[in-house]
Amino acid sequence: MLKSHFLPHGSIDIQLDNDLVSMDISGPCNTEFFELMAEKLAKLIPQLNMNNYTGLVILRDEALATPEAMAYFTNYLKTVQVRAVAINLQHSLTPSTTHDICKKAYTEAGVEHRFFYDNHSANAWLRSCMATPR
């Protein structure tokens, strides 16, 4: 049976600043969104210190995903070598649910992560992670 392919649901704006990758995401998101996100992030690899980069994820609106999409995302997380990820829930319409879904994915993938409600605190934590020797 052929897998149905849909248009990506969700949007992402990616910025890079000295090995800190900021991803501003509006949801809800489907598997095709996460596939597109992975392609966009792969293009940044030549510009990153793969031994010491971090990610800031700013989630907006209904930043939720289907179980299938989250399974894809969790498997994707297992393949990246990110030092730490800060998740900003300030603009999420469902912060507690989004927190639980994200925590499950990042924990299962073994990615160090923390949740925040502002970019300043999130960025400060990420920069401290990058400054601490492994």
mmCIF file of N, CA and C in Angstrom:
data_model
loop_
_atom_site.group_PDB
_atom_site.id
_atom_site.type_symbol
_atom_site.label_atom_id
_atom_site.label_comp_id
_atom_site.label_asym_id
_atom_site.label_seq_id
_atom_site.Cartn_x
_atom_site.Cartn_y
_atom_site.Cartn_z
ATOM 1 N N MET A 1 0.838 -1.169 0.000
ATOM 2 C CA MET A 1 0.000 0.000 0.000
ATOM 3 C C MET A 1 0.888 1.238 0.000
ATOM 4 N N LEU A 2 0.563 2.214 -0.794
ATOM 5 C CA LEU A 2 1.326 3.447 -0.857
ATOM 6 C C LEU A 2 0.960 4.354 0.295
ATOM 7 N N LYS A 3 1.969 5.018 0.837
ATOM 8 C CA LYS A 3 1.744 5.965 1.918
ATOM 9 C C LYS A 3 1.197 7.267 1.322
ATOM 10 N N SER A 4 0.173 7.796 1.949
ATOM 11 C CA SER A 4 -0.357 9.082 1.516
ATOM 12 C C SER A 4 0.600 10.177 1.939
ATOM 13 N N HIS A 5 0.790 11.141 1.089
ATOM 14 C CA HIS A 5 1.607 12.298 1.426
ATOM 15 C C HIS A 5 0.734 13.528 1.409
ATOM 16 N N PHE A 6 0.876 14.318 2.441
ATOM 17 C CA PHE A 6 0.106 15.534 2.582
ATOM 18 C C PHE A 6 1.040 16.724 2.525
ATOM 19 N N LEU A 7 0.481 17.882 2.345
ATOM 20 C CA LEU A 7 1.270 19.099 2.446
ATOM 21 C C LEU A 7 1.677 19.282 3.900
ATOM 22 N N PRO A 8 2.841 19.874 4.136
ATOM 23 C CA PRO A 8 3.243 20.118 5.525
ATOM 24 C C PRO A 8 2.250 21.053 6.218
ATOM 25 N N HIS A 9 1.837 20.681 7.418
ATOM 26 C CA HIS A 9 1.015 21.532 8.259
ATOM 27 C C HIS A 9 1.920 22.090 9.331
ATOM 28 N N GLY A 10 1.907 23.401 9.469
ATOM 29 C CA GLY A 10 2.791 24.071 10.407
ATOM 30 C C GLY A 10 3.751 24.952 9.629
ATOM 31 N N SER A 11 4.408 25.840 10.348
ATOM 32 C CA SER A 11 5.394 26.705 9.702
ATOM 33 C C SER A 11 6.608 26.833 10.609
ATOM 34 N N ILE A 12 7.741 27.120 9.988
ATOM 35 C CA ILE A 12 8.992 27.243 10.740
ATOM 36 C C ILE A 12 9.841 28.354 10.154
ATOM 37 N N ASP A 13 10.443 29.125 11.034
ATOM 38 C CA ASP A 13 11.428 30.130 10.660
ATOM 39 C C ASP A 13 12.696 29.768 11.429
ATOM 40 N N ILE A 14 13.789 29.555 10.714
ATOM 41 C CA ILE A 14 15.042 29.121 11.335
ATOM 42 C C ILE A 14 16.077 30.236 11.223
ATOM 43 N N GLN A 15 16.730 30.526 12.339
ATOM 44 C CA GLN A 15 17.809 31.510 12.403
ATOM 45 C C GLN A 15 19.016 30.843 13.053
ATOM 46 N N LEU A 16 20.210 31.271 12.665
ATOM 47 C CA LEU A 16 21.443 30.731 13.230
ATOM 48 C C LEU A 16 22.290 31.875 13.763
ATOM 49 N N ASP A 17 22.755 31.725 15.022
ATOM 50 C CA ASP A 17 23.587 32.743 15.656
ATOM 51 C C ASP A 17 24.666 32.052 16.487
ATOM 52 N N ASN A 18 25.870 31.988 15.946
ATOM 53 C CA ASN A 18 27.004 31.397 16.667
ATOM 54 C C ASN A 18 26.669 30.044 17.277
ATOM 55 N N ASP A 19 26.277 29.116 16.448
ATOM 56 C CA ASP A 19 25.988 27.736 16.835
ATOM 57 C C ASP A 19 24.740 27.572 17.710
ATOM 58 N N LEU A 20 23.918 28.603 17.769
ATOM 59 C CA LEU A 20 22.613 28.487 18.423
ATOM 60 C C LEU A 20 21.562 28.581 17.317
ATOM 61 N N VAL A 21 20.861 27.483 17.111
ATOM 62 C CA VAL A 21 19.838 27.408 16.067
ATOM 63 C C VAL A 21 18.491 27.728 16.704
ATOM 64 N N SER A 22 17.853 28.803 16.239
ATOM 65 C CA SER A 22 16.523 29.173 16.731
ATOM 66 C C SER A 22 15.489 28.741 15.709
ATOM 67 N N MET A 23 14.477 28.026 16.206
ATOM 68 C CA MET A 23 13.392 27.552 15.344
ATOM 69 C C MET A 23 12.081 28.082 15.901
ATOM 70 N N ASP A 24 11.444 28.971 15.172
ATOM 71 C CA ASP A 24 10.165 29.554 15.558
ATOM 72 C C ASP A 24 9.092 28.761 14.819
ATOM 73 N N ILE A 25 8.328 27.954 15.562
ATOM 74 C CA ILE A 25 7.400 26.994 14.954
ATOM 75 C C ILE A 25 5.964 27.309 15.347
ATOM 76 N N SER A 26 5.092 27.352 14.347
ATOM 77 C CA SER A 26 3.649 27.471 14.577
ATOM 78 C C SER A 26 3.007 26.167 14.139
ATOM 79 N N GLY A 27 2.125 25.664 14.966
ATOM 80 C CA GLY A 27 1.478 24.396 14.654
ATOM 81 C C GLY A 27 -0.009 24.564 14.485
ATOM 82 N N PRO A 28 -0.691 23.450 14.337
ATOM 83 C CA PRO A 28 -0.246 22.077 14.547
ATOM 84 C C PRO A 28 0.652 21.585 13.409
ATOM 85 N N CYS A 29 1.401 20.513 13.709
ATOM 86 C CA CYS A 29 2.397 19.996 12.778
ATOM 87 C C CYS A 29 2.099 18.541 12.433
ATOM 88 N N ASN A 30 2.385 18.183 11.185
ATOM 89 C CA ASN A 30 2.228 16.789 10.761
ATOM 90 C C ASN A 30 3.599 16.209 10.414
ATOM 91 N N THR A 31 3.625 14.951 10.052
ATOM 92 C CA THR A 31 4.890 14.283 9.731
ATOM 93 C C THR A 31 5.610 14.997 8.594
ATOM 94 N N GLU A 32 4.869 15.415 7.590
ATOM 95 C CA GLU A 32 5.483 16.108 6.447
ATOM 96 C C GLU A 32 6.166 17.403 6.889
ATOM 97 N N PHE A 33 5.615 18.073 7.886
ATOM 98 C CA PHE A 33 6.259 19.263 8.438
ATOM 99 C C PHE A 33 7.624 18.893 9.018
ATOM 100 N N PHE A 34 7.664 17.824 9.826
ATOM 101 C CA PHE A 34 8.923 17.417 10.446
ATOM 102 C C PHE A 34 9.938 16.953 9.400
ATOM 103 N N GLU A 35 9.482 16.331 8.322
ATOM 104 C CA GLU A 35 10.387 15.949 7.233
ATOM 105 C C GLU A 35 10.995 17.193 6.593
ATOM 106 N N LEU A 36 10.167 18.208 6.349
ATOM 107 C CA LEU A 36 10.644 19.461 5.770
ATOM 108 C C LEU A 36 11.596 20.173 6.735
ATOM 109 N N MET A 37 11.264 20.178 8.015
ATOM 110 C CA MET A 37 12.130 20.788 9.022
ATOM 111 C C MET A 37 13.505 20.113 9.014
ATOM 112 N N ALA A 38 13.535 18.788 8.973
ATOM 113 C CA ALA A 38 14.800 18.051 8.956
ATOM 114 C C ALA A 38 15.635 18.428 7.735
ATOM 115 N N GLU A 39 14.992 18.577 6.575
ATOM 116 C CA GLU A 39 15.708 18.992 5.363
ATOM 117 C C GLU A 39 16.313 20.383 5.534
ATOM 118 N N LYS A 40 15.538 21.310 6.092
ATOM 119 C CA LYS A 40 16.039 22.677 6.289
ATOM 120 C C LYS A 40 17.199 22.703 7.273
ATOM 121 N N LEU A 41 17.089 21.938 8.348
ATOM 122 C CA LEU A 41 18.157 21.908 9.343
ATOM 123 C C LEU A 41 19.419 21.246 8.791
ATOM 124 N N ALA A 42 19.272 20.252 7.940
ATOM 125 C CA ALA A 42 20.424 19.585 7.339
ATOM 126 C C ALA A 42 21.271 20.564 6.523
ATOM 127 N N LYS A 43 20.625 21.548 5.935
ATOM 128 C CA LYS A 43 21.353 22.549 5.136
ATOM 129 C C LYS A 43 22.246 23.442 6.004
ATOM 130 N N LEU A 44 21.992 23.482 7.316
ATOM 131 C CA LEU A 44 22.792 24.303 8.223
ATOM 132 C C LEU A 44 24.055 23.595 8.703
ATOM 133 N N ILE A 45 24.145 22.300 8.522
ATOM 134 C CA ILE A 45 25.258 21.514 9.068
ATOM 135 C C ILE A 45 26.627 22.092 8.721
ATOM 136 N N PRO A 46 26.883 22.525 7.485
ATOM 137 C CA PRO A 46 28.214 23.070 7.196
ATOM 138 C C PRO A 46 28.558 24.324 8.008
ATOM 139 N N GLN A 47 27.556 25.003 8.536
ATOM 140 C CA GLN A 47 27.782 26.241 9.282
ATOM 141 C C GLN A 47 27.866 26.013 10.794
ATOM 142 N N LEU A 48 27.667 24.772 11.249
ATOM 143 C CA LEU A 48 27.595 24.481 12.675
ATOM 144 C C LEU A 48 28.840 23.770 13.185
ATOM 145 N N ASN A 49 29.184 24.043 14.441
ATOM 146 C CA ASN A 49 30.162 23.239 15.155
ATOM 147 C C ASN A 49 29.382 22.033 15.658
ATOM 148 N N MET A 50 29.489 20.914 14.982
ATOM 149 C CA MET A 50 28.669 19.745 15.284
ATOM 150 C C MET A 50 28.960 19.159 16.666
ATOM 151 N N ASN A 51 30.054 19.581 17.291
ATOM 152 C CA ASN A 51 30.372 19.107 18.635
ATOM 153 C C ASN A 51 29.799 19.996 19.727
ATOM 154 N N ASN A 52 29.249 21.166 19.351
ATOM 155 C CA ASN A 52 28.816 22.102 20.393
ATOM 156 C C ASN A 52 27.803 23.113 19.868
ATOM 157 N N TYR A 53 26.671 22.631 19.405
ATOM 158 C CA TYR A 53 25.616 23.559 19.005
ATOM 159 C C TYR A 53 24.362 23.259 19.822
ATOM 160 N N THR A 54 23.506 24.263 19.942
ATOM 161 C CA THR A 54 22.287 24.124 20.735
ATOM 162 C C THR A 54 21.094 24.603 19.914
ATOM 163 N N GLY A 55 19.902 24.333 20.442
ATOM 164 C CA GLY A 55 18.688 24.724 19.742
ATOM 165 C C GLY A 55 17.683 25.393 20.661
ATOM 166 N N LEU A 56 17.098 26.469 20.172
ATOM 167 C CA LEU A 56 15.989 27.132 20.838
ATOM 168 C C LEU A 56 14.754 26.877 19.997
ATOM 169 N N VAL A 57 13.733 26.268 20.601
ATOM 170 C CA VAL A 57 12.486 25.980 19.910
ATOM 171 C C VAL A 57 11.408 26.863 20.523
ATOM 172 N N ILE A 58 10.868 27.771 19.711
ATOM 173 C CA ILE A 58 9.796 28.666 20.146
ATOM 174 C C ILE A 58 8.510 28.119 19.531
ATOM 175 N N LEU A 59 7.614 27.667 20.395
ATOM 176 C CA LEU A 59 6.378 27.048 19.915
ATOM 177 C C LEU A 59 5.223 28.045 20.015
ATOM 178 N N ARG A 60 4.485 28.159 18.923
ATOM 179 C CA ARG A 60 3.368 29.109 18.857
ATOM 180 C C ARG A 60 2.058 28.400 18.519
ATOM 181 N N ASP A 61 0.981 29.002 18.966
ATOM 182 C CA ASP A 61 -0.367 28.550 18.643
ATOM 183 C C ASP A 61 -0.589 27.122 19.125
ATOM 184 N N GLU A 62 -1.262 26.333 18.321
ATOM 185 C CA GLU A 62 -1.524 24.916 18.651
ATOM 186 C C GLU A 62 -0.308 24.106 18.236
ATOM 187 N N ALA A 63 0.730 24.193 19.023
ATOM 188 C CA ALA A 63 1.997 23.542 18.672
ATOM 189 C C ALA A 63 1.963 22.065 19.049
ATOM 190 N N LEU A 64 0.986 21.370 18.528
ATOM 191 C CA LEU A 64 0.813 19.946 18.791
ATOM 192 C C LEU A 64 1.028 19.167 17.502
ATOM 193 N N ALA A 65 1.147 17.854 17.635
ATOM 194 C CA ALA A 65 1.345 17.000 16.461
ATOM 195 C C ALA A 65 0.654 15.673 16.706
ATOM 196 N N THR A 66 0.383 14.974 15.623
ATOM 197 C CA THR A 66 -0.232 13.651 15.730
ATOM 198 C C THR A 66 0.772 12.675 16.359
ATOM 199 N N PRO A 67 0.297 11.566 16.906
ATOM 200 C CA PRO A 67 1.233 10.566 17.443
ATOM 201 C C PRO A 67 2.237 10.080 16.392
ATOM 202 N N GLU A 68 1.793 9.925 15.157
ATOM 203 C CA GLU A 68 2.706 9.488 14.088
ATOM 204 C C GLU A 68 3.788 10.531 13.840
ATOM 205 N N ALA A 69 3.393 11.802 13.837
ATOM 206 C CA ALA A 69 4.357 12.876 13.618
ATOM 207 C C ALA A 69 5.347 12.949 14.775
ATOM 208 N N MET A 70 4.868 12.774 15.997
ATOM 209 C CA MET A 70 5.767 12.808 17.148
ATOM 210 C C MET A 70 6.707 11.605 17.150
ATOM 211 N N ALA A 71 6.251 10.465 16.688
ATOM 212 C CA ALA A 71 7.134 9.293 16.577
ATOM 213 C C ALA A 71 8.254 9.587 15.575
ATOM 214 N N TYR A 72 7.904 10.185 14.440
ATOM 215 C CA TYR A 72 8.908 10.572 13.444
ATOM 216 C C TYR A 72 9.897 11.560 14.073
ATOM 217 N N PHE A 73 9.365 12.577 14.772
ATOM 218 C CA PHE A 73 10.197 13.601 15.385
ATOM 219 C C PHE A 73 11.135 12.998 16.428
ATOM 220 N N THR A 74 10.630 12.100 17.262
ATOM 221 C CA THR A 74 11.451 11.459 18.286
ATOM 222 C C THR A 74 12.591 10.679 17.636
ATOM 223 N N ASN A 75 12.303 9.942 16.586
ATOM 224 C CA ASN A 75 13.357 9.205 15.868
ATOM 225 C C ASN A 75 14.357 10.162 15.241
ATOM 226 N N TYR A 76 13.878 11.296 14.725
ATOM 227 C CA TYR A 76 14.773 12.314 14.173
ATOM 228 C C TYR A 76 15.712 12.827 15.275
ATOM 229 N N LEU A 77 15.148 13.128 16.450
ATOM 230 C CA LEU A 77 15.966 13.634 17.556
ATOM 231 C C LEU A 77 17.091 12.673 17.922
ATOM 232 N N LYS A 78 16.856 11.394 17.784
ATOM 233 C CA LYS A 78 17.870 10.392 18.109
ATOM 234 C C LYS A 78 19.055 10.456 17.159
ATOM 235 N N THR A 79 18.886 11.077 15.996
ATOM 236 C CA THR A 79 19.955 11.140 15.001
ATOM 237 C C THR A 79 20.794 12.412 15.088
ATOM 238 N N VAL A 80 20.305 13.422 15.784
ATOM 239 C CA VAL A 80 21.036 14.693 15.848
ATOM 240 C C VAL A 80 21.980 14.682 17.042
ATOM 241 N N GLN A 81 22.995 15.504 16.969
ATOM 242 C CA GLN A 81 23.995 15.561 18.029
ATOM 243 C C GLN A 81 23.939 16.885 18.767
ATOM 244 N N VAL A 82 22.750 17.419 18.943
ATOM 245 C CA VAL A 82 22.599 18.719 19.581
ATOM 246 C C VAL A 82 23.011 18.647 21.048
ATOM 247 N N ARG A 83 23.696 19.663 21.498
ATOM 248 C CA ARG A 83 24.192 19.710 22.892
ATOM 249 C C ARG A 83 23.044 19.855 23.885
ATOM 250 N N ALA A 84 22.099 20.761 23.589
ATOM 251 C CA ALA A 84 20.954 20.995 24.472
ATOM 252 C C ALA A 84 19.885 21.736 23.676
ATOM 253 N N VAL A 85 18.640 21.580 24.122
ATOM 254 C CA VAL A 85 17.517 22.265 23.478
ATOM 255 C C VAL A 85 16.691 22.955 24.559
ATOM 256 N N ALA A 86 16.390 24.221 24.325
ATOM 257 C CA ALA A 86 15.484 24.984 25.184
ATOM 258 C C ALA A 86 14.168 25.137 24.432
ATOM 259 N N ILE A 87 13.066 24.858 25.110
ATOM 260 C CA ILE A 87 11.746 24.949 24.489
ATOM 261 C C ILE A 87 10.988 26.081 25.162
ATOM 262 N N ASN A 88 10.634 27.105 24.383
ATOM 263 C CA ASN A 88 9.892 28.254 24.905
ATOM 264 C C ASN A 88 8.407 28.025 24.658
ATOM 265 N N LEU A 89 7.643 27.912 25.749
ATOM 266 C CA LEU A 89 6.202 27.660 25.672
ATOM 267 C C LEU A 89 5.369 28.931 25.835
ATOM 268 N N GLN A 90 6.015 30.085 25.854
ATOM 269 C CA GLN A 90 5.345 31.357 26.104
ATOM 270 C C GLN A 90 4.160 31.620 25.175
ATOM 271 N N HIS A 91 4.270 31.228 23.908
ATOM 272 C CA HIS A 91 3.242 31.547 22.919
ATOM 273 C C HIS A 91 2.347 30.355 22.574
ATOM 274 N N SER A 92 2.523 29.259 23.291
ATOM 275 C CA SER A 92 1.722 28.063 23.034
ATOM 276 C C SER A 92 0.329 28.242 23.637
ATOM 277 N N LEU A 93 -0.688 27.843 22.880
ATOM 278 C CA LEU A 93 -2.061 27.921 23.378
ATOM 279 C C LEU A 93 -2.359 26.830 24.395
ATOM 280 N N THR A 94 -1.561 25.761 24.380
ATOM 281 C CA THR A 94 -1.753 24.633 25.302
ATOM 282 C C THR A 94 -0.409 24.262 25.928
ATOM 283 N N PRO A 95 0.143 25.142 26.770
ATOM 284 C CA PRO A 95 1.503 24.901 27.258
ATOM 285 C C PRO A 95 1.684 23.611 28.053
ATOM 286 N N SER A 96 0.727 23.232 28.892
ATOM 287 C CA SER A 96 0.945 22.024 29.700
ATOM 288 C C SER A 96 0.914 20.761 28.836
ATOM 289 N N THR A 97 -0.003 20.703 27.885
ATOM 290 C CA THR A 97 -0.059 19.551 26.984
ATOM 291 C C THR A 97 1.169 19.518 26.086
ATOM 292 N N THR A 98 1.554 20.664 25.568
ATOM 293 C CA THR A 98 2.733 20.749 24.709
ATOM 294 C C THR A 98 3.984 20.352 25.491
ATOM 295 N N HIS A 99 4.081 20.795 26.728
ATOM 296 C CA HIS A 99 5.198 20.423 27.602
ATOM 297 C C HIS A 99 5.299 18.903 27.718
ATOM 298 N N ASP A 100 4.168 18.251 28.012
ATOM 299 C CA ASP A 100 4.178 16.799 28.211
ATOM 300 C C ASP A 100 4.570 16.048 26.942
ATOM 301 N N ILE A 101 4.051 16.483 25.803
ATOM 302 C CA ILE A 101 4.362 15.831 24.528
ATOM 303 C C ILE A 101 5.843 16.010 24.176
ATOM 304 N N CYS A 102 6.343 17.234 24.345
ATOM 305 C CA CYS A 102 7.749 17.498 24.033
ATOM 306 C C CYS A 102 8.678 16.780 25.002
ATOM 307 N N LYS A 103 8.335 16.798 26.293
ATOM 308 C CA LYS A 103 9.174 16.134 27.284
ATOM 309 C C LYS A 103 9.338 14.657 26.949
ATOM 310 N N LYS A 104 8.259 14.019 26.553
ATOM 311 C CA LYS A 104 8.314 12.601 26.197
ATOM 312 C C LYS A 104 9.273 12.380 25.026
ATOM 313 N N ALA A 105 9.165 13.204 23.980
ATOM 314 C CA ALA A 105 10.020 13.044 22.793
ATOM 315 C C ALA A 105 11.492 13.280 23.117
ATOM 316 N N TYR A 106 11.802 14.400 23.780
ATOM 317 C CA TYR A 106 13.195 14.732 24.061
ATOM 318 C C TYR A 106 13.816 13.758 25.058
ATOM 319 N N THR A 107 13.042 13.326 26.052
ATOM 320 C CA THR A 107 13.552 12.368 27.029
ATOM 321 C C THR A 107 13.831 11.025 26.374
ATOM 322 N N GLU A 108 12.882 10.540 25.586
ATOM 323 C CA GLU A 108 13.068 9.259 24.900
ATOM 324 C C GLU A 108 14.271 9.292 23.965
ATOM 325 N N ALA A 109 14.515 10.447 23.349
ATOM 326 C CA ALA A 109 15.642 10.579 22.422
ATOM 327 C C ALA A 109 16.968 10.820 23.147
ATOM 328 N N GLY A 110 16.916 11.087 24.452
ATOM 329 C CA GLY A 110 18.143 11.322 25.204
ATOM 330 C C GLY A 110 18.746 12.692 24.981
ATOM 331 N N VAL A 111 17.935 13.680 24.633
ATOM 332 C CA VAL A 111 18.411 15.041 24.374
ATOM 333 C C VAL A 111 18.213 15.886 25.630
ATOM 334 N N GLU A 112 19.288 16.515 26.092
ATOM 335 C CA GLU A 112 19.173 17.422 27.242
ATOM 336 C C GLU A 112 18.265 18.582 26.843
ATOM 337 N N HIS A 113 17.298 18.894 27.695
ATOM 338 C CA HIS A 113 16.340 19.938 27.361
ATOM 339 C C HIS A 113 15.768 20.557 28.631
ATOM 340 N N ARG A 114 15.274 21.775 28.464
ATOM 341 C CA ARG A 114 14.568 22.484 29.536
ATOM 342 C C ARG A 114 13.473 23.331 28.894
ATOM 343 N N PHE A 115 12.486 23.654 29.720
ATOM 344 C CA PHE A 115 11.369 24.471 29.262
ATOM 345 C C PHE A 115 11.458 25.865 29.862
ATOM 346 N N PHE A 116 11.061 26.849 29.055
ATOM 347 C CA PHE A 116 11.127 28.254 29.456
ATOM 348 C C PHE A 116 9.876 28.973 28.982
ATOM 349 N N TYR A 117 9.709 30.199 29.498
ATOM 350 C CA TYR A 117 8.599 31.056 29.069
ATOM 351 C C TYR A 117 9.104 32.400 28.559
ATOM 352 N N ASP A 118 10.384 32.461 28.213
ATOM 353 C CA ASP A 118 10.956 33.645 27.566
ATOM 354 C C ASP A 118 12.250 33.244 26.864
ATOM 355 N N ASN A 119 12.571 33.962 25.810
ATOM 356 C CA ASN A 119 13.768 33.646 25.028
ATOM 357 C C ASN A 119 15.058 34.014 25.756
ATOM 358 N N HIS A 120 15.034 35.080 26.545
ATOM 359 C CA HIS A 120 16.248 35.532 27.220
ATOM 360 C C HIS A 120 16.799 34.451 28.151
ATOM 361 N N SER A 121 15.942 33.907 29.015
ATOM 362 C CA SER A 121 16.379 32.848 29.931
ATOM 363 C C SER A 121 16.802 31.596 29.173
ATOM 364 N N ALA A 122 16.051 31.266 28.132
ATOM 365 C CA ALA A 122 16.374 30.088 27.322
ATOM 366 C C ALA A 122 17.739 30.245 26.662
ATOM 367 N N ASN A 123 17.982 31.399 26.057
ATOM 368 C CA ASN A 123 19.266 31.644 25.399
ATOM 369 C C ASN A 123 20.416 31.624 26.403
ATOM 370 N N ALA A 124 20.197 32.203 27.595
ATOM 371 C CA ALA A 124 21.251 32.211 28.617
ATOM 372 C C ALA A 124 21.613 30.784 29.017
ATOM 373 N N TRP A 125 20.607 29.927 29.205
ATOM 374 C CA TRP A 125 20.884 28.536 29.557
ATOM 375 C C TRP A 125 21.630 27.824 28.431
ATOM 376 N N LEU A 126 21.204 28.038 27.192
ATOM 377 C CA LEU A 126 21.861 27.390 26.059
ATOM 378 C C LEU A 126 23.316 27.827 25.942
ATOM 379 N N ARG A 127 23.587 29.112 26.096
ATOM 380 C CA ARG A 127 24.958 29.601 26.006
ATOM 381 C C ARG A 127 25.816 29.030 27.143
ATOM 382 N N SER A 128 25.203 28.845 28.333
ATOM 383 C CA SER A 128 25.967 28.252 29.440
ATOM 384 C C SER A 128 26.269 26.784 29.140
ATOM 385 N N CYS A 129 25.348 26.087 28.498
ATOM 386 C CA CYS A 129 25.608 24.698 28.096
ATOM 387 C C CYS A 129 26.782 24.642 27.123
ATOM 388 N N MET A 130 26.803 25.573 26.184
ATOM 389 C CA MET A 130 27.856 25.573 25.171
ATOM 390 C C MET A 130 29.213 25.924 25.791
ATOM 391 N N ALA A 131 29.213 26.722 26.879
ATOM 392 C CA ALA A 131 30.461 27.155 27.507
ATOM 393 C C ALA A 131 31.023 26.121 28.473
ATOM 394 N N THR A 132 30.206 25.149 28.868
ATOM 395 C CA THR A 132 30.634 24.120 29.820
ATOM 396 C C THR A 132 31.265 22.954 29.070
ATOM 397 N N PRO A 133 32.508 22.623 29.429
ATOM 398 C CA PRO A 133 33.132 21.472 28.762
ATOM 399 C C PRO A 133 32.355 20.185 29.046
ATOM 400 N N ARG A 134 32.347 19.302 28.078
ATOM 401 C CA ARG A 134 31.679 18.008 28.253
ATOM 402 C C ARG A 134 32.543 17.069 29.048
#
